[in-house]
Amino acid sequence: MLKEFQISLSIFLLFACGFLIEMTLKPRCFFSCTPIYKTMMKPENILKHDRSIVFLETTDQLEPSPLVSCAVESAARIYPERPIIFLMKGLDNNSIHLPLNATYPAFSLLSAIKNVFLFPLDMETLLKETPLFSWYAQVNSSAEKSWVHISSDACRLAFIWRYGGIYMDTDIISIRSIPEDNFLAAQASKFSSNGILGFHHHHPFIWQCMENFIEHYNGDIWGHQGPDLMTRMLKLWCNLTDFQEVRDLRCPYFSFLHPQRFYPISYPNWKLYYQVWDVEPSFNDSYALHLWNYMNQEKKAVIRGSNTLAENLHRKYCPITYKNLIQGK
Ligand SMILES: *[C@@H]1O[C@H](CO)[C@@H](O)[C@H](O)[C@H]1NC(C)=O
Ligand SMILES: *[C@@H]1O[C@H](CO)[C@@H](O)[C@H](O)[C@H]1NC(C)=O
Ligand SMILES: *[C@@H]1O[C@H](CO)[C@@H](O)[C@H](O)[C@H]1NC(C)=O
Ligand SMILES: *[C@@H]1O[C@H](CO)[C@@H](O)[C@H](O)[C@H]1NC(C)=O
Ligand SMILES: *[C@@H]1O[C@H](CO)[C@@H](O)[C@H](O)[C@H]1NC(C)=O
């Protein structure tokens, strides 16, 4: 009897030790860690080549707006197998002490999604070993009137060069996955946006974009390092024609996706997102919807119970954000 007891005890201890060793050596944090542990992880451990989807916050703002939260949450849902990386300038290496409490509901909500990773945006490290670094080392950021945008234009190119994947603006709601790896998005015929783009890492097109960025740099012209840069480069790499029906253009090294894919509502009509529709559009030809937050100077918000297109999109594609962050009248 005593012997049996000893054997059972030994087996139990063996398992207990094994379990403890397992826990200590392999925290298995990849997709199930606590939010605080996730912010401590190094991006390099998460960024699998060409799989990441990246968002950027180049202001010091830490608490995302409901629309930003929706953009990130919807991407996390549409791409459950891919890491969703949100680089924030306002985070620093001490961000493990960031209070995850009711003061930062959106930050806390996003941190808790298993494939979302919030990391500090360290521009100097990101731009190292790219053509942009020499420009970055010289530019006086406080003298640049559009620094928030220009730094974002630079960082997205450097990130996609370094790691590959898809960059998205924080006012884009994902509704189905993009079936392309290498693509630019048309905002109109023969005109590219830089609000969403995808390329394999070390793609020569992105390298040349960075070279062109510094050769023709002019911080006084809005979009010169953004959509205008992508359009200049697109014309060098592709013989552009007008779109026929809803068909994408195939360039030799990437696709130029039809405006319906991301911009089914074009920017002069941006207010349509904040209106009530009799019959809402199906968006069958779209992968994601750009809500043109830049146009929204009057800060129209999504209001619970308003039945606007934007409210219904939030409810459907980012239900956690909708439930926790969208206020009623
Ligand atoms: C943050 O930490 C990394 C690695 O530990 C270091 O390379 C980097 O310079 C630090 N950044 C800041 C802003 O302190
Ligand atoms: C959240 O944390 C901050 C900083 O520690 C603190 O000032 C604030 O009172 C906390 N808020 C709540 C609701 O606990
Ligand atoms: C950078 O620009 C600011 C604002 O124009 C100016 O006050 C500052 O002296 C400049 N710094 C350098 C190093 O030129
Ligand atoms: C564009 O078309 C011209 C003439 O047909 C051809 O010589 C050139 O190689 C093409 N360029 C690209 C990038 O396809
Ligand atoms: C959109 O797609 C759905 C499902 O595939 C289909 O039922 C619907 O008829 C389509 N709508 C349009 C306008 O093509």
XYZ file of C-alpha atoms in Angstrom, residues 8-24:
17
model
C 1.686 7.561 -7.277
C 3.354 10.428 -5.490
C 6.483 10.095 -7.640
C 4.439 10.106 -10.814
C 2.500 13.117 -9.603
C 5.709 14.997 -8.743
C 7.208 14.087 -12.090
C 4.234 15.597 -13.904
C 4.169 18.639 -11.646
C 7.869 19.312 -12.299
C 7.432 18.798 -16.007
C 4.551 21.255 -16.001
C 6.542 23.847 -14.046
C 9.562 23.521 -16.336
C 7.306 23.840 -19.355
C 5.749 27.006 -17.921
C 9.115 28.542 -17.041
